[in-house]
């Protein structure tokens, strides 16, 4: 395990993307999102995803020339076809367009269909709150999780994001419908560690906290057991409904890697149209403070609100460098043709 400063990581990732054929703007934006994810401590969807994205570009599974095309406009709602373009730039376009619609009418909803992996879903919640907006976003995915009571994967883990701005910082929830996303399993396995709590079943059907056997069986545990399973099913159906796009069972038939053909929803709210900016920020801060003031349970040091640890990681890693797995870092440097 080594540490790499933010600017060095971003420039190395950017060069890897330039080498893969992305233009200057695309490479810079995508490198920023990947590096910011790692800087917030979400390594699984930051540096660790670079090589896979480059592989998909090289295979032609991601169309780096595509731009979102408007399909329909319904007042404060718009639907776009992502043309299986770059998931990050498609999602940034969608959340920015939703912010513009929210500024006009209080709420803006952009549905994006036929897109590709957006990497860290929380990135789009953070982009909204940094400009003073609240957001609810989610995506469906290919099958990677069994329904509750089933063996084979028939559900996406369908990441879900909620974000509320505060005067200082924000509350940002970014969660898959599985207890642990596959990226978290990979990070834990690379560290040679166990999961804090059981995360799925091995091939024999035994609940386990070892990440490797869960990756092999693809029997990750739905968050909240049957509740996470139900949420995954309905998030999938709602994403397809609001975009006129593909549900998980149709994404499976595309067979072009994780999330290619996905349907995504970006709902953004402008607090100025509701209780007002000051009220919203003060209210959110009071919620965060109330949570922080909880008495920690046995063995715990503090109680955090969603997004707080990411903010703490960001400050620490910006100052002291971002931890990297040496094998992953070597792979990315090779893609960037840097020694």
Coordinates of C-alpha atoms in Angstrom, one line a residue:
X1 CA 0.0 0.0 0.0
X2 CA 1.3 3.4 -1.0
X3 CA 0.0 7.0 -1.0
X4 CA -0.3 9.2 -4.1
X5 CA -1.1 13.0 -4.1
X6 CA -4.3 14.1 -5.7
X7 CA -2.8 16.0 -8.6
X8 CA -0.4 13.1 -9.5
X9 CA -3.3 10.6 -9.5
X10 CA -5.5 12.8 -11.5
X11 CA -2.9 13.5 -14.2
X12 CA -1.9 9.8 -14.4
X13 CA -5.6 8.7 -14.8
X14 CA -6.1 11.5 -17.3
X15 CA -3.2 10.3 -19.4
X16 CA -4.5 6.8 -19.3
X17 CA -7.8 8.1 -20.7
X18 CA -6.1 10.2 -23.3
X19 CA -4.2 7.1 -24.4
X20 CA -7.6 5.2 -24.7
X21 CA -8.8 7.9 -27.1
X22 CA -10.8 10.3 -25.0
X23 CA -10.5 13.9 -25.9
X24 CA -8.9 16.5 -23.6
X25 CA -12.2 17.6 -21.9
X26 CA -13.6 14.0 -21.5
X27 CA -10.3 12.8 -20.0
X28 CA -10.0 15.7 -17.6
X29 CA -13.6 15.4 -16.4
X30 CA -13.5 11.6 -16.0
X31 CA -10.1 11.7 -14.3
X32 CA -11.5 14.2 -11.8
X33 CA -14.5 12.0 -10.9
X34 CA -12.3 8.9 -10.5
X35 CA -9.7 10.7 -8.4
X36 CA -12.4 12.5 -6.3
X37 CA -13.9 9.1 -5.5
X38 CA -10.6 7.7 -4.2
X39 CA -9.9 10.9 -2.3
X40 CA -13.2 10.5 -0.5
X41 CA -12.2 7.0 0.4
X42 CA -14.4 5.2 -2.2
X43 CA -11.5 3.4 -3.8
X44 CA -13.7 0.8 -5.4
X45 CA -15.2 3.3 -7.8
X46 CA -12.2 5.5 -8.1
X47 CA -8.8 4.4 -9.1
X48 CA -9.8 0.7 -9.0
X49 CA -12.3 1.3 -11.9
X50 CA -9.9 2.9 -14.3
X51 CA -8.6 -0.2 -16.0
X52 CA -12.0 -1.7 -16.5
X53 CA -13.3 1.5 -18.1
X54 CA -10.3 1.6 -20.5
X55 CA -11.0 -2.1 -21.3
X56 CA -14.6 -1.3 -22.2
X57 CA -13.6 1.6 -24.4
X58 CA -11.0 -0.6 -26.2
X59 CA -13.7 -3.2 -26.8
X60 CA -16.1 -0.6 -28.2
X61 CA -18.6 -1.2 -25.4
X62 CA -18.5 2.6 -24.5
X63 CA -19.0 5.0 -27.4
X64 CA -16.7 7.9 -26.6
X65 CA -18.1 10.0 -29.5
X66 CA -21.7 9.8 -28.2
X67 CA -23.6 12.7 -26.6
X68 CA -27.0 12.5 -24.9
X69 CA -29.9 13.0 -27.3
X70 CA -33.2 14.5 -26.0
X71 CA -36.1 12.1 -26.5
X72 CA -38.9 14.0 -24.7
X73 CA -39.7 17.1 -22.6
X74 CA -42.6 17.2 -20.2
X75 CA -42.4 20.5 -18.3
X76 CA -40.0 19.9 -15.4
X77 CA -39.0 16.5 -16.7
X78 CA -36.8 15.5 -19.7
X79 CA -35.7 12.2 -21.0
X80 CA -32.4 11.6 -22.9
X81 CA -30.9 8.7 -24.7
X82 CA -27.3 8.2 -23.5
X83 CA -26.3 6.3 -26.7
X84 CA -24.1 4.0 -24.5
X85 CA -21.7 6.9 -24.2
X86 CA -19.3 7.7 -21.4
X87 CA -21.3 7.1 -18.2
X88 CA -19.6 9.9 -16.2
X89 CA -20.1 12.7 -18.8
X90 CA -23.7 11.5 -19.5
X91 CA -24.5 11.6 -15.8
X92 CA -22.9 15.0 -15.2
X93 CA -24.9 16.4 -18.2
X94 CA -28.1 14.9 -16.7
X95 CA -27.6 16.3 -13.1
X96 CA -26.7 19.7 -14.5
X97 CA -29.7 19.8 -16.7
X98 CA -31.9 18.7 -13.7
X99 CA -30.4 21.6 -11.7
X100 CA -31.4 24.0 -14.4
X101 CA -34.9 22.7 -14.5
X102 CA -35.1 22.9 -10.7
X103 CA -34.0 26.5 -10.7
X104 CA -37.0 27.3 -12.8
X105 CA -39.7 25.3 -11.1
X106 CA -38.4 24.0 -7.8
X107 CA -37.9 20.4 -9.1
X108 CA -36.2 19.0 -12.2
X109 CA -36.2 15.4 -13.2
X110 CA -33.9 14.0 -16.0
X111 CA -34.3 10.4 -17.1
X112 CA -31.3 9.0 -18.9
X113 CA -31.6 5.7 -20.7
X114 CA -29.2 3.5 -22.7
X115 CA -26.2 4.9 -20.8
X116 CA -23.1 3.2 -19.2
X117 CA -21.6 2.9 -15.8
X118 CA -21.7 6.2 -13.9
X119 CA -18.9 5.1 -11.5
X120 CA -19.5 6.5 -8.0
X121 CA -23.2 7.4 -7.8
X122 CA -22.5 9.7 -4.9
X123 CA -20.5 12.0 -7.2
X124 CA -23.7 13.4 -8.7
X125 CA -25.2 14.0 -5.2
X126 CA -22.1 15.9 -4.3
X127 CA -22.2 17.9 -7.5
X128 CA -25.7 19.0 -6.7
X129 CA -25.1 19.9 -3.0
X130 CA -22.0 21.9 -3.9
X131 CA -24.3 24.2 -5.9
X132 CA -26.9 24.4 -3.2
X133 CA -29.4 21.8 -4.5
X134 CA -30.8 18.6 -3.0
X135 CA -30.9 15.5 -5.1
X136 CA -32.3 11.9 -5.3
X137 CA -30.6 9.8 -8.0
X138 CA -30.4 6.1 -8.9
X139 CA -29.5 3.7 -11.6
X140 CA -30.4 0.1 -12.4
X141 CA -27.7 -2.4 -13.3
X142 CA -27.2 -5.8 -14.8
X143 CA -28.1 -8.8 -12.7
X144 CA -25.5 -9.2 -9.9
X145 CA -27.6 -10.1 -6.8
X146 CA -30.1 -12.9 -6.1
X147 CA -33.6 -11.9 -5.1
X148 CA -34.3 -12.8 -1.5
X149 CA -34.8 -16.5 -1.3
X150 CA -33.1 -17.2 -4.6
X151 CA -29.7 -18.6 -5.7
X152 CA -28.9 -17.1 -9.1
X153 CA -28.6 -13.3 -9.7
X154 CA -31.7 -11.7 -11.2
X155 CA -31.5 -8.3 -9.6
X156 CA -29.2 -5.3 -10.0
X157 CA -27.7 -3.8 -6.8
X158 CA -29.1 -0.5 -8.2
X159 CA -27.2 2.2 -6.3
X160 CA -29.4 4.9 -4.7
X161 CA -28.2 8.4 -3.8
X162 CA -29.8 11.1 -1.6
X163 CA -28.1 14.4 -0.9
X164 CA -29.1 17.5 1.2
X165 CA -26.8 20.6 1.4
X166 CA -25.7 22.3 4.6
X167 CA -23.9 25.6 5.1
X168 CA -20.8 23.6 5.8
X169 CA -20.6 20.2 4.1
X170 CA -23.6 18.1 3.2
X171 CA -25.4 14.9 4.0
X172 CA -24.9 12.5 1.1
X173 CA -26.2 8.9 1.2
X174 CA -24.7 6.6 -1.5
X175 CA -25.8 3.0 -1.2
X176 CA -26.1 -0.1 -3.2
X177 CA -29.1 -2.4 -2.5
X178 CA -26.6 -5.1 -1.6
X179 CA -25.1 -5.1 1.9
X180 CA -21.7 -4.5 0.2
X181 CA -21.1 -3.5 -3.4
X182 CA -18.8 -5.8 -5.4
X183 CA -16.2 -3.0 -5.4
X184 CA -16.2 -3.1 -1.6
X185 CA -15.6 -6.9 -1.7
X186 CA -12.7 -6.3 -4.1
X187 CA -11.1 -3.7 -1.9
X188 CA -11.5 -5.9 1.2
X189 CA -10.1 -8.9 -0.6
X190 CA -7.1 -6.9 -1.9
X191 CA -6.3 -5.9 1.7
X192 CA -6.5 -9.5 2.9
X193 CA -9.3 -8.6 5.3
X194 CA -12.7 -9.9 6.3
X195 CA -15.9 -7.8 5.9
X196 CA -17.1 -6.1 9.1
X197 CA -20.4 -8.1 8.9
X198 CA -21.5 -11.1 6.7
X199 CA -21.9 -9.9 3.1
X200 CA -23.3 -12.9 1.3
X201 CA -23.3 -16.6 0.7
X202 CA -20.6 -19.0 -0.6
X203 CA -21.4 -21.6 -3.2
X204 CA -22.6 -24.0 -0.6
X205 CA -25.1 -21.4 0.8
X206 CA -23.2 -20.5 3.9
X207 CA -23.4 -16.9 5.1
X208 CA -19.8 -15.5 5.2
X209 CA -17.7 -12.5 5.9
X210 CA -15.0 -13.6 3.5
X211 CA -15.2 -11.5 0.3
X212 CA -13.6 -14.0 -2.1
X213 CA -16.3 -16.8 -1.8
X214 CA -19.0 -14.2 -2.3
X215 CA -17.5 -12.9 -5.5
X216 CA -17.2 -16.4 -6.8
X217 CA -20.8 -17.3 -6.0
X218 CA -22.3 -13.9 -6.9
X219 CA -24.7 -14.4 -4.0
X220 CA -24.3 -11.0 -2.4
X221 CA -26.7 -10.3 0.5
X222 CA -29.4 -7.7 -0.1
X223 CA -29.3 -4.8 2.4
X224 CA -32.0 -5.4 4.9
X225 CA -32.5 -9.0 3.5
X226 CA -36.0 -9.0 1.8
X227 CA -36.3 -5.2 2.2
X228 CA -33.2 -4.5 0.0
X229 CA -34.4 -7.1 -2.4
X230 CA -37.7 -5.4 -2.8
X231 CA -36.1 -2.0 -3.1
X232 CA -33.8 -3.2 -5.9
X233 CA -36.8 -4.6 -7.8
X234 CA -38.8 -1.4 -7.6
X235 CA -35.9 0.9 -8.3
X236 CA -35.2 -1.1 -11.4
X237 CA -38.8 -0.9 -12.6
X238 CA -39.1 2.8 -11.7
X239 CA -35.9 3.7 -13.5
X240 CA -37.1 2.0 -16.7
X241 CA -40.6 3.5 -16.3
X242 CA -39.3 7.1 -16.0
X243 CA -36.8 6.8 -18.9
X244 CA -38.6 4.5 -21.3
X245 CA -35.4 2.5 -21.0
X246 CA -34.2 -1.0 -20.2
X247 CA -34.9 -2.8 -17.0
X248 CA -32.3 -5.3 -15.6
X249 CA -33.6 -8.3 -17.5
X250 CA -33.1 -6.4 -20.8
X251 CA -29.7 -5.0 -19.7
X252 CA -28.6 -8.6 -19.2
X253 CA -29.2 -9.4 -22.8
X254 CA -26.9 -6.6 -24.0
X255 CA -23.9 -8.4 -22.5
X256 CA -21.5 -5.4 -22.7
X257 CA -20.1 -5.2 -19.2
X258 CA -21.4 -3.6 -16.0
X259 CA -24.3 -1.1 -16.5
X260 CA -24.0 -0.8 -20.2
X261 CA -27.6 0.1 -21.4
X262 CA -28.6 1.2 -17.9
X263 CA -31.5 3.5 -17.0
X264 CA -30.8 6.4 -14.6
X265 CA -32.9 9.0 -12.8
X266 CA -31.8 12.4 -11.5
X267 CA -34.3 14.3 -9.4
X268 CA -33.0 17.7 -8.2
X269 CA -34.7 20.2 -5.9
X270 CA -33.9 23.9 -5.4
X271 CA -34.4 24.7 -1.7
X272 CA -35.1 28.4 -2.6
X273 CA -38.5 27.3 -3.9
X274 CA -39.5 25.5 -0.7
X275 CA -38.5 26.6 2.9
X276 CA -35.7 28.8 1.5
X277 CA -31.9 28.3 1.4
X278 CA -31.2 29.4 5.0
X279 CA -34.0 27.3 6.4
X280 CA -32.8 24.2 4.5
X281 CA -29.2 24.6 5.5
X282 CA -30.0 25.2 9.1
X283 CA -32.5 22.3 9.2
X284 CA -30.0 19.9 7.7
X285 CA -27.3 21.1 10.1
X286 CA -29.6 20.5 13.0
X287 CA -30.3 16.9 11.8
X288 CA -26.6 16.2 11.4
X289 CA -25.8 17.6 14.9
X290 CA -28.6 15.6 16.5
X291 CA -27.2 12.4 15.0
X292 CA -23.6 13.4 16.0
X293 CA -24.7 13.9 19.6
X294 CA -25.8 10.3 19.9
X295 CA -24.1 8.2 22.6
X296 CA -21.8 5.8 20.7
X297 CA -22.6 2.1 21.1
X298 CA -20.2 -0.4 22.6
X299 CA -16.9 -0.5 20.7
X300 CA -17.7 2.7 18.7
X301 CA -15.9 6.0 18.9
X302 CA -18.5 8.3 17.3
X303 CA -21.7 8.4 15.4
X304 CA -21.6 10.0 11.9
X305 CA -24.2 11.2 9.4
X306 CA -24.1 10.1 5.8
X307 CA -21.2 11.8 3.9
X308 CA -19.3 12.8 7.0
X309 CA -16.6 10.2 6.7
X310 CA -16.1 11.1 3.1
X311 CA -15.6 14.7 4.0
X312 CA -13.0 13.7 6.7
X313 CA -11.2 11.4 4.2
X314 CA -11.2 14.2 1.6
X315 CA -9.5 16.6 4.0
X316 CA -7.0 14.0 5.2
X317 CA -6.1 12.6 1.7
X318 CA -5.8 16.0 0.0
X319 CA -3.2 16.9 2.6
X320 CA -1.4 13.6 3.1
X321 CA -2.0 11.6 -0.1
X322 CA -4.5 9.0 -1.2
X323 CA -3.9 5.4 -0.3
X324 CA -3.6 3.1 -3.3
X325 CA -3.2 -0.6 -3.8
X326 CA 0.2 -1.0 -5.4
X327 CA -1.0 -3.5 -8.0
X328 CA -3.9 -1.3 -9.1
X329 CA -1.6 1.8 -9.2
X330 CA 0.9 0.0 -11.3
X331 CA -1.8 -1.1 -13.7
X332 CA -3.0 2.5 -14.1
X333 CA 0.5 3.8 -14.6
X334 CA 1.0 1.2 -17.3
X335 CA -2.1 2.4 -19.1
X336 CA -0.8 6.0 -18.8
X337 CA 2.6 4.7 -20.1
X338 CA 4.3 6.2 -17.0
X339 CA 7.0 4.4 -15.0

